[in-house]
Coordinates of C-alpha atoms and ligand atoms in Angstrom, one line a residue:
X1 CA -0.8 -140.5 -77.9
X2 CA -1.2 -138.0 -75.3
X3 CA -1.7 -135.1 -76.7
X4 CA -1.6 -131.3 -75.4
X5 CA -3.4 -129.6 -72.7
X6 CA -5.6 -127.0 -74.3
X7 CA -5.9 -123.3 -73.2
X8 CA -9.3 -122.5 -72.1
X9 CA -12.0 -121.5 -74.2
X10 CA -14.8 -119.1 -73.4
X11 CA -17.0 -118.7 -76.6
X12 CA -18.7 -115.9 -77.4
X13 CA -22.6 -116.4 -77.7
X14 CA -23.1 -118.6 -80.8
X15 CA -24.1 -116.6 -83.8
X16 CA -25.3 -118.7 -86.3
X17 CA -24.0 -117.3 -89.6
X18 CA -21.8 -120.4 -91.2
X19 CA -17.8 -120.1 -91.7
X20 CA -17.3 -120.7 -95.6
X21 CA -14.6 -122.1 -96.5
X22 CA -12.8 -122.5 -99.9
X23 CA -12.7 -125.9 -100.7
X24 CA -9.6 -127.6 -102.9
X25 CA -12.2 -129.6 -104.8
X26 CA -14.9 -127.5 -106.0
X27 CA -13.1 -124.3 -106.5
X28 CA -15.0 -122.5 -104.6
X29 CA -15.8 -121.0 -101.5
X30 CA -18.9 -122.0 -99.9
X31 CA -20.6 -122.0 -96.5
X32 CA -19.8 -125.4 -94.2
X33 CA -23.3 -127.1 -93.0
X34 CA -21.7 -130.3 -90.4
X35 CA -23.2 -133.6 -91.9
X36 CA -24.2 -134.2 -88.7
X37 CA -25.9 -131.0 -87.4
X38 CA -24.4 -129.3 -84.6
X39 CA -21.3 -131.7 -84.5
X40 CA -18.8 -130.4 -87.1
X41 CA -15.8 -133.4 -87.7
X42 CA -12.3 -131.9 -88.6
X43 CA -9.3 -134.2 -89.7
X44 CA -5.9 -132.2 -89.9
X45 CA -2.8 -134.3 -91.3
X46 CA 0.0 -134.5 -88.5
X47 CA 3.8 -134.4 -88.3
X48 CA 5.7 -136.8 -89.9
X49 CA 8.0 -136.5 -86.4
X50 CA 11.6 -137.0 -87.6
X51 CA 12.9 -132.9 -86.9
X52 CA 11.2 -130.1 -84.9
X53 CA 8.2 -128.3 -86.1
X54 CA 8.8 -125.3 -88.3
X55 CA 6.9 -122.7 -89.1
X56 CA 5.3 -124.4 -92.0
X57 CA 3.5 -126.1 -89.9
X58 CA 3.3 -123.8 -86.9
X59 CA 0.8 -122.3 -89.9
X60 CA -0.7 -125.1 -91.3
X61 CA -2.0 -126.1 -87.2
X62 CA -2.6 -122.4 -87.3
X63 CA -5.3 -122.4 -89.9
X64 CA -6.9 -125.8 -88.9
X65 CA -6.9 -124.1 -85.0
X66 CA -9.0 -120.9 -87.0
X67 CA -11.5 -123.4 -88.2
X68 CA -12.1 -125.2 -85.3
X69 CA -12.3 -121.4 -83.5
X70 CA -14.5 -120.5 -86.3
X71 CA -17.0 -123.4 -86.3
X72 CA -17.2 -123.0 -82.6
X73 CA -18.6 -119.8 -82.7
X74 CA -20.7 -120.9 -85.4
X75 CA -22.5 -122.6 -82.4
X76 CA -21.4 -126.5 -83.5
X77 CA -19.3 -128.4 -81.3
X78 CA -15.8 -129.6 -83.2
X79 CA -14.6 -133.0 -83.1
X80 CA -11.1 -133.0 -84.2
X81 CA -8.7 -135.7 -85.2
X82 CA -5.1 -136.1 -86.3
X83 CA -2.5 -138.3 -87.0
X84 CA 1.2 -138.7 -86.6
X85 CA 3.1 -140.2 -89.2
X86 CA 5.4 -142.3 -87.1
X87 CA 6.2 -145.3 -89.3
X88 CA 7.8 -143.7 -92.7
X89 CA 10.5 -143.6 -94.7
X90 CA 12.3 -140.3 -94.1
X91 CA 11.6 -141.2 -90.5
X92 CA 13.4 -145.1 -90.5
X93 CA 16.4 -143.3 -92.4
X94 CA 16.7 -140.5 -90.3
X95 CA 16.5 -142.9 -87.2
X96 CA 18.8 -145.2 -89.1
X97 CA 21.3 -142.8 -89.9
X98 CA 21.6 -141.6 -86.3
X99 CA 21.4 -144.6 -84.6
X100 CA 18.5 -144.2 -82.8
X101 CA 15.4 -146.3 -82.4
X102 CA 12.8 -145.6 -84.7
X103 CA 10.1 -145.2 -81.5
X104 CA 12.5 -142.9 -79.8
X105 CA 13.5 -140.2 -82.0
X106 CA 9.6 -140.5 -82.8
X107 CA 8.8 -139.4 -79.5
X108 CA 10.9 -136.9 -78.4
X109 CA 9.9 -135.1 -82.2
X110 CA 6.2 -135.3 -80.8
X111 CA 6.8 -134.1 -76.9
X112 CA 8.6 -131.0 -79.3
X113 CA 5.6 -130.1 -81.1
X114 CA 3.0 -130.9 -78.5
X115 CA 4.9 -127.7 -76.7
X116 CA 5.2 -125.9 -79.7
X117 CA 1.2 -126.4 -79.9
X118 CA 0.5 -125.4 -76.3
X119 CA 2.8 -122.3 -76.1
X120 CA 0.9 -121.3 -79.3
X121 CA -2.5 -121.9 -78.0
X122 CA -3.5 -124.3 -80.2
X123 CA -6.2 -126.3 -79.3
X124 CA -5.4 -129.9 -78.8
X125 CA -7.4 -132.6 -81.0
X126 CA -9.8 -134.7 -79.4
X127 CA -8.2 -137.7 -81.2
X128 CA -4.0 -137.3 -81.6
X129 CA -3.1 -140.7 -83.0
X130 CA 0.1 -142.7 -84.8
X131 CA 0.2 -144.7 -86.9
X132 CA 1.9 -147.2 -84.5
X133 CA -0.9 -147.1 -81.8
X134 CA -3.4 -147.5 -85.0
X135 CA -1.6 -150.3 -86.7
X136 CA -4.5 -152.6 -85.8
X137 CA -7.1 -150.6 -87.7
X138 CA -5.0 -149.9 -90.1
X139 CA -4.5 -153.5 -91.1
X140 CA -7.7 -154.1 -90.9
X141 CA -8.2 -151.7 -93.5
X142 CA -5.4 -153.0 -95.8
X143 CA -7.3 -156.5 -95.5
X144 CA -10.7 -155.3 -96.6
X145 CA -9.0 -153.9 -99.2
X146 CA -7.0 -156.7 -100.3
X147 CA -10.6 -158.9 -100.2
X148 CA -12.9 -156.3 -101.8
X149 CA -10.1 -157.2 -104.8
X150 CA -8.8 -153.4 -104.6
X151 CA -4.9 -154.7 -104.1
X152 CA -2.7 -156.1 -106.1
X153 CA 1.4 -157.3 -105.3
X154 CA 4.8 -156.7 -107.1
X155 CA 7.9 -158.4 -106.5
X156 CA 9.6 -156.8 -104.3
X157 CA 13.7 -158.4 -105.3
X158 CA 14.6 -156.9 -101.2
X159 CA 12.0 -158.5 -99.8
X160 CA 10.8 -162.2 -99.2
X161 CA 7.0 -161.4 -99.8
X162 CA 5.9 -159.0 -102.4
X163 CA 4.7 -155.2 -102.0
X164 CA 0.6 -154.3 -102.1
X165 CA -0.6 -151.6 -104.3
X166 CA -3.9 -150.4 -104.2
X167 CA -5.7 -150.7 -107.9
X168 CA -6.9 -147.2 -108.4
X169 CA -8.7 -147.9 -111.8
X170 CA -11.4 -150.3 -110.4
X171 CA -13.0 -147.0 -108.7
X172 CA -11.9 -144.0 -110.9
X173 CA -11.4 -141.7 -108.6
X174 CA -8.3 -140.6 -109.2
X175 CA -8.0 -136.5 -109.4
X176 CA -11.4 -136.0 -107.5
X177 CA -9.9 -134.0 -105.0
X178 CA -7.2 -131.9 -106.6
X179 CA -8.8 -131.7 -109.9
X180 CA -5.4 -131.9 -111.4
X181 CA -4.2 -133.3 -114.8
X182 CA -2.2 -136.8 -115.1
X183 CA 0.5 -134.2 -116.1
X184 CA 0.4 -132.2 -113.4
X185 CA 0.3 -135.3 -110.6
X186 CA 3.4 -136.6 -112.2
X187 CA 5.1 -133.4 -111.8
X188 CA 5.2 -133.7 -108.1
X189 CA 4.2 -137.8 -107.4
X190 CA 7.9 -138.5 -107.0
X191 CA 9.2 -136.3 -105.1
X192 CA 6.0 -136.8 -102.7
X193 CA 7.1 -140.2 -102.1
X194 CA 5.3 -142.0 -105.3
X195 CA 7.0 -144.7 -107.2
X196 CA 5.8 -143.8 -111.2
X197 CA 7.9 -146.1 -112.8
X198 CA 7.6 -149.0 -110.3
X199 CA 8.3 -152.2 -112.4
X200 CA 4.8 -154.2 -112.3
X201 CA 2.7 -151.8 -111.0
X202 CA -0.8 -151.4 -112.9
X203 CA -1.1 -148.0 -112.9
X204 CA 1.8 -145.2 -112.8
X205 CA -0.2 -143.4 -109.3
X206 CA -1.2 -146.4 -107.7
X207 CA -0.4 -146.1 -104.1
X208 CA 2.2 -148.4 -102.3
X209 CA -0.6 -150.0 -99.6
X210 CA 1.7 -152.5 -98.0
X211 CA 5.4 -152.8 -97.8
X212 CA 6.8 -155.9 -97.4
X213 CA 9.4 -156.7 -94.6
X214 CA 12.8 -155.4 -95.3
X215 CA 15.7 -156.4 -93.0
X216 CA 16.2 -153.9 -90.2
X217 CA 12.9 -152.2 -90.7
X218 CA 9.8 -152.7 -88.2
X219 CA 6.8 -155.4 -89.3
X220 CA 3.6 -156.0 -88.7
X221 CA 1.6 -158.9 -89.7
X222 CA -1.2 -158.2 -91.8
X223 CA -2.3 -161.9 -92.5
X224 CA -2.9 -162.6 -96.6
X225 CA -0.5 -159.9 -97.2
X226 CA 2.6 -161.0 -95.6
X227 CA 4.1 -158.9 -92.8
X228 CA 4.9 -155.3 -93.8
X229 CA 4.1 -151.9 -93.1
X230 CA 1.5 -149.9 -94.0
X231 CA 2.0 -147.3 -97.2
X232 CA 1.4 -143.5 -95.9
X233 CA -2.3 -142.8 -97.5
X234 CA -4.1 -145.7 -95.7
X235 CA -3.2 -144.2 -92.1
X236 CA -5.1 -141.2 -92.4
X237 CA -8.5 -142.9 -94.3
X238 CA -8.3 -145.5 -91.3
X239 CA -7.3 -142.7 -88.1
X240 CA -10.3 -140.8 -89.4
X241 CA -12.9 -143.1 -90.0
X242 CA -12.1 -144.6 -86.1
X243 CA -12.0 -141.6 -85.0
X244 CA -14.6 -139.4 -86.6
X245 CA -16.7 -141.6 -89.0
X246 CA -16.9 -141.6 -92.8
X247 CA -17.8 -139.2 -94.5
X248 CA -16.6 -136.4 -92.5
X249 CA -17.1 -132.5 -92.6
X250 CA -13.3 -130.9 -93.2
X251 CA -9.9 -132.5 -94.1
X252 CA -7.5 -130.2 -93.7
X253 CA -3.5 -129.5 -94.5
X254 CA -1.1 -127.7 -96.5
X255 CA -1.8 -127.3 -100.1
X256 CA 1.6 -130.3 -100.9
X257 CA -1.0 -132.6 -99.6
X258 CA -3.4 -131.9 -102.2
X259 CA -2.0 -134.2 -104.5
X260 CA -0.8 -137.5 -103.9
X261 CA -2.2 -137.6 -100.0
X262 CA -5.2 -136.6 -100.3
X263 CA -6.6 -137.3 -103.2
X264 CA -5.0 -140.7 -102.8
X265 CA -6.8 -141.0 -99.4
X266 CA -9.6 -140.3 -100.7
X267 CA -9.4 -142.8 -103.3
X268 CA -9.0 -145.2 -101.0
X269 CA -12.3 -144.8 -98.5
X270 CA -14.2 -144.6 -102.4
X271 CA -12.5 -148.4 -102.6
X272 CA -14.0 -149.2 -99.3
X273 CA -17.1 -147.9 -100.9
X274 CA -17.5 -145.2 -98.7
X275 CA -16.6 -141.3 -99.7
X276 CA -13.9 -139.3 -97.3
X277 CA -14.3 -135.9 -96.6
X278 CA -17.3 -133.3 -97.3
X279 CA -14.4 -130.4 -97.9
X280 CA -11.3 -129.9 -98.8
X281 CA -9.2 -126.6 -96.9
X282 CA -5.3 -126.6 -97.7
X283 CA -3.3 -123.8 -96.2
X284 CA 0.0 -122.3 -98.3
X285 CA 3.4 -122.8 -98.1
X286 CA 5.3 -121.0 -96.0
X287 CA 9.0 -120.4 -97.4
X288 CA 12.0 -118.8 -95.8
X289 CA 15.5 -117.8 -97.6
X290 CA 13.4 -118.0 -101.2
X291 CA 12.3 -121.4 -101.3
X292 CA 9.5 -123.9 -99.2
X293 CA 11.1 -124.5 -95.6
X294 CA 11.2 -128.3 -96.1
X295 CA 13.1 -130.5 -93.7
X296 CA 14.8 -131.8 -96.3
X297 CA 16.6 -128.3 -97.8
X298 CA 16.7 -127.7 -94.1
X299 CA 16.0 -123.8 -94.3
X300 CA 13.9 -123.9 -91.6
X301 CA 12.7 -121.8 -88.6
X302 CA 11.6 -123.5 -85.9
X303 CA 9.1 -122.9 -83.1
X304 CA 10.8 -123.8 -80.5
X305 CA 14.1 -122.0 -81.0
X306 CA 11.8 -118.3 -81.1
X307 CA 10.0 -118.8 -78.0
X308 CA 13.6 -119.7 -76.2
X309 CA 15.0 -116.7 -77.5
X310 CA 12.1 -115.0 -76.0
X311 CA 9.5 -114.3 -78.5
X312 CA 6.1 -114.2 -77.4
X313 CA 4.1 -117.5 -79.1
X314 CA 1.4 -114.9 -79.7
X315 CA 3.8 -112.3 -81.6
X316 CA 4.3 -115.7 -83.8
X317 CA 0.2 -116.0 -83.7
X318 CA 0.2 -112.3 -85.1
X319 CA 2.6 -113.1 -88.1
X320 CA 0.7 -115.9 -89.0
X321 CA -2.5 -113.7 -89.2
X322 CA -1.0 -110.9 -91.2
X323 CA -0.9 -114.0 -94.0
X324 CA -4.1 -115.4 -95.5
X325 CA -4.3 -119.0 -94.8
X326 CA -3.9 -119.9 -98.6
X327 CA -1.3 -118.0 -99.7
X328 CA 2.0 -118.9 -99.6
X329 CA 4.4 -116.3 -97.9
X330 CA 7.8 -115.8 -96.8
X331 CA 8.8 -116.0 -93.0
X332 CA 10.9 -112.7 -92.1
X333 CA 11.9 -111.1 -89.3
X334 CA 10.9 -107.5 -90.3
X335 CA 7.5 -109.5 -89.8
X336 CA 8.0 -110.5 -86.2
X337 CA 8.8 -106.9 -85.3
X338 CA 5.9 -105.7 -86.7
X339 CA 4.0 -108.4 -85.1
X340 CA 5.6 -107.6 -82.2
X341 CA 4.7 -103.7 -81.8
X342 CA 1.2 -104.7 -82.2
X343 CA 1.0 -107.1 -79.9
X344 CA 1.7 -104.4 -77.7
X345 CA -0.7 -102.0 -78.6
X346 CA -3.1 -104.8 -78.6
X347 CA -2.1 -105.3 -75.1
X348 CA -2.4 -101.3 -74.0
X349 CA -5.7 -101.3 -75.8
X350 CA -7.5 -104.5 -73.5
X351 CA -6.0 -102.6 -70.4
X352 CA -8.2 -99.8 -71.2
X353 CA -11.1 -101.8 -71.5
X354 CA -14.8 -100.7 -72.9
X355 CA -17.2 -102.1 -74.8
X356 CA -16.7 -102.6 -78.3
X357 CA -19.4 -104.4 -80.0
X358 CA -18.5 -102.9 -83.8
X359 CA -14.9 -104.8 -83.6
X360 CA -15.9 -107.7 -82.2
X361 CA -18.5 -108.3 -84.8
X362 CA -16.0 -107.2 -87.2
X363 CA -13.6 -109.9 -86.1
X364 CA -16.3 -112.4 -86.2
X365 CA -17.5 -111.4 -89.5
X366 CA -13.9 -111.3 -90.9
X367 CA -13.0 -114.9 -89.5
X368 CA -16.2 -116.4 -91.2
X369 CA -15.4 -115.3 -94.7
X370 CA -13.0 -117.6 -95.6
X371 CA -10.7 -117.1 -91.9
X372 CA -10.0 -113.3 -93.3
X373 CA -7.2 -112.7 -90.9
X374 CA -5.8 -109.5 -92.5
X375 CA -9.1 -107.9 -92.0
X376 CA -9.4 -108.8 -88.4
X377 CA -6.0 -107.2 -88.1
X378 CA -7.3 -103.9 -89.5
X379 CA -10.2 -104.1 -87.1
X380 CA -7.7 -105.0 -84.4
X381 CA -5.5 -102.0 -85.7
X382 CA -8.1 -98.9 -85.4
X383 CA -9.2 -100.4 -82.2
X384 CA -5.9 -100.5 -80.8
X385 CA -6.1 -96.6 -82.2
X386 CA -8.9 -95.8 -79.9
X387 CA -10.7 -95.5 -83.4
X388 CA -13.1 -98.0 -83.2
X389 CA -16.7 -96.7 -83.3
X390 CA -19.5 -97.8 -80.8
X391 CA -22.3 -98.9 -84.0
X392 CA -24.7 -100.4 -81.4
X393 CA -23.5 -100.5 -78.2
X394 CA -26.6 -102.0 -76.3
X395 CA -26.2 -105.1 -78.7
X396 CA -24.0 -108.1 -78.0
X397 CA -20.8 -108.8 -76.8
X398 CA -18.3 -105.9 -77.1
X399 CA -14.9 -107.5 -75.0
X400 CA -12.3 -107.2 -77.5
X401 CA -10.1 -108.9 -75.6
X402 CA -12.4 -112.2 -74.7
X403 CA -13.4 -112.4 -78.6
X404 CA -9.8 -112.0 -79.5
X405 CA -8.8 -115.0 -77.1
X406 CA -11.9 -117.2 -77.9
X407 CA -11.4 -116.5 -81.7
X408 CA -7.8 -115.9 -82.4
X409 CA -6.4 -117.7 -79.7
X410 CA -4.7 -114.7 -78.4
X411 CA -4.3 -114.0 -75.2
X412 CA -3.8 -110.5 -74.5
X413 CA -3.3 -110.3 -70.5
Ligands
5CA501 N1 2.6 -136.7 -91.9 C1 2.2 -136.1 -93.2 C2 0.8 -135.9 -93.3 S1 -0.2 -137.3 -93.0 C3 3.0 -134.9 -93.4 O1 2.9 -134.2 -94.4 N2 3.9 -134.5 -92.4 S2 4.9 -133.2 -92.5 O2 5.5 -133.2 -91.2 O3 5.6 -133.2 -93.6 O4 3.9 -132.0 -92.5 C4 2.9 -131.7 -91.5 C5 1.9 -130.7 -92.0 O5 2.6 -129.4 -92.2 C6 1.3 -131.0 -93.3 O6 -0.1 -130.6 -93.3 C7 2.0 -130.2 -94.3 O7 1.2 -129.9 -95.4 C8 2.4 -129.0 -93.6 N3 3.6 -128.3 -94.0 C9 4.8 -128.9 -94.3 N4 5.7 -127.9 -94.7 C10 5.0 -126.7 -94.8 C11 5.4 -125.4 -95.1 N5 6.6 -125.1 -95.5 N6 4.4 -124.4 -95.0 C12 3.2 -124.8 -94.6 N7 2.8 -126.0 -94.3 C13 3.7 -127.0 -94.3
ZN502 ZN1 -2.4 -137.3 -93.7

């Protein structure tokens, strides 16, 4: 899929302190060394494209696009992947329901966010792939499956062949990315599009890996296993290992991913005998009207609908910033005027110029630790003041502006 056209990046020198990063599956925040070295590998899970992008994931991309900045100016180039979630349930009803192809109302969801992306600065992945243009991989990956003995069918009574479910006990690695109890997974495995009490199936979290032909619905062939589908995990085990290699350095998302997707993805790539990801980042929920904006309670913001009513994509940048990545936080427009004011102030401060090499290393310093955003602010904030002090001003880079573009992805001009 063609994906967006980047805004240009001019890094700052490389200073080779690492970014840490707290990671889902340790706990703990810890500095990130690339497996390869200089050649950090990113996953980030993509839209499912059946309604625009809100701001849930306008933050989500924003804190994946704060890596990427972060690693960057770690001195390691970034290879970035992600998929799009194009052959799903909530996406065949939706389509179903308004009589639209599948493929179509797919599309014009993904030209939406692509421009969401680019007006926000976000830089475009390297590798931007659905799971339609992947389905070849994919089924490859289904099939090794199936003849490493990892899959297992149940009747399906809709369906002329039976469903695939991957056998998650053969490998035990269930819970070793969330950490979470069987108590806690089955708290939220339904309603994140797990089948518990599936008739026939082995284990209550095994994941649905194929799914058999049902009238009306688009199928693949997928040889021993019948023609199907592929179940949602597989996707993004089979997107990143084509596009990144296995193990990789970062998978990253919002913290409802943590449990099913991706410990379940992981689960998977340990059943291909190979493990996923180094580290685990997950950024928080972002609520509006006092609960998650989720496209299905449809209280949603959306990206697009700001910028036409004129808000400046990096005002949006700025509200997202004012938020630590991890927590979750309610989207408010008291919040975009504040963002708003400083954006301006940010704008009156690059006009007048100077050297500043105490807030750019501030800014570096506080995007490192864990992408500190609310720090960088405050360094932003007494800078804008004209407070900023000149700690060694023969040393180092000292263009606010450049490190606030090359960082922050803001462009203040
Ligand atoms: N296609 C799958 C991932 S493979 C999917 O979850 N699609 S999605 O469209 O539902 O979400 C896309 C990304 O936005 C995911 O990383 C998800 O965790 C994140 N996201 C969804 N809702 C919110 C929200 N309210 N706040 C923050 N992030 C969100
Ligand atoms: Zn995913």
């Amino acid at each position: 899929m063609l994906s967006w056209t980047s805004p240009a990046l001019n890094p700052l020198p490389a200073s080779d302190v690492p970014l840490r990063l707290y990671d889902t599956r340790t706990g703990r925040i810890a500095p990130i060394i690339p497996l390869t070295p200089g050649r950090a590998r990113l996953y980030v899970c993509g839209i499912t494209p059946y309604d625009s992008t809100h701001l849930g994931h306008a933050a989500t991309y924003h804190a994946a696009d704060l890596m990427r900045r972060a690693l960057l100016d770690t001195g390691v180039e970034v290879e970035m992947a992600q998929n799009i979630t194009d052959v799903d349930d909530p996406l065949l009803e939706r389509a179903d329901r308004d009589g639209v192809d599948w493929r179509e109302l797919a599309a014009s969801q993904v030209e939406l966010f692509v421009s969401d992306m680019a007006a926000l600065r976000i830089l475009a992945p390297q590798t931007y792939r659905s799971v339609s243009e992947a389905m070849d991989g994919i089924i490859a990956v289904v099939r090794s499956l199936y003849q490493r003995g990892r899959a297992y069918p149940v009747e399906a009574s809709d369906a002329e062949g039976p469903d695939w479910y991957l056998d998650l006990s053969l490998d035990g690695a269930l819970g070793d990315v969330s950490g979470w109890t069987q108590e806690q997974m089955l708290e939220v495995f339904a309603e994140r599009g797990g089948d518990p009490d599936r008739e026939g199936k082995r284990g209550r979290f095994d994941p649905l890996l194929w799914s058999a032909e049902r009238p009306g619905e688009p199928a693949w062939d997928a040889g021993e296993l019948g023609r199907g589908r592929p179940g949602w995990h597989v996707e993004c085990v089979c997107i990143a290992e084509e596009a990144l290699g296995l193990p990789f350095d970062i998978q990253a998302g919002g913290s409802d991913l943590i449990f099913p997707h991706h410990d379940l993805s992981a689960a998977h790539a340990v059943a291909l005998g190979r493990p996923f990801a180094t580290s685990y980042a997950h950024s928080g929920m972002v609520a509006h009207e006092g609960e998650k904006m989720s496209k299905s309670l449809g209280n949603l913001v959306f990206v697009h609908r700001l910028v036409q009513d004129g808000v400046d994509p990096m005002a949006i940048r700025l509200v997202l910033m004012a938020h630590h990545y991890r927590s979750d936080w309610e989207w408010s427009a008291q919040e975009l005027e504040l963002a708003l004011a400083r954006l301006e102030s940010y704008r009156l401060a690059a006009r007048r110029g100077g050297h500043h090499p105490g807030t750019v290393h501030a800014l570096r310093s506080a995007l490192r630790d864990d992408l500190d955003t609310a720090a960088a602010l405050e360094a932003l904030d007494s800078w804008a003041a004209g407070a900023d002090v000149e700690e060694n001003p023969s040393e180092g880079p000292g263009d606010v502006a450049a490190a606030v573009d090359a960082l922050f992805g803001i462009a203040l001009d």
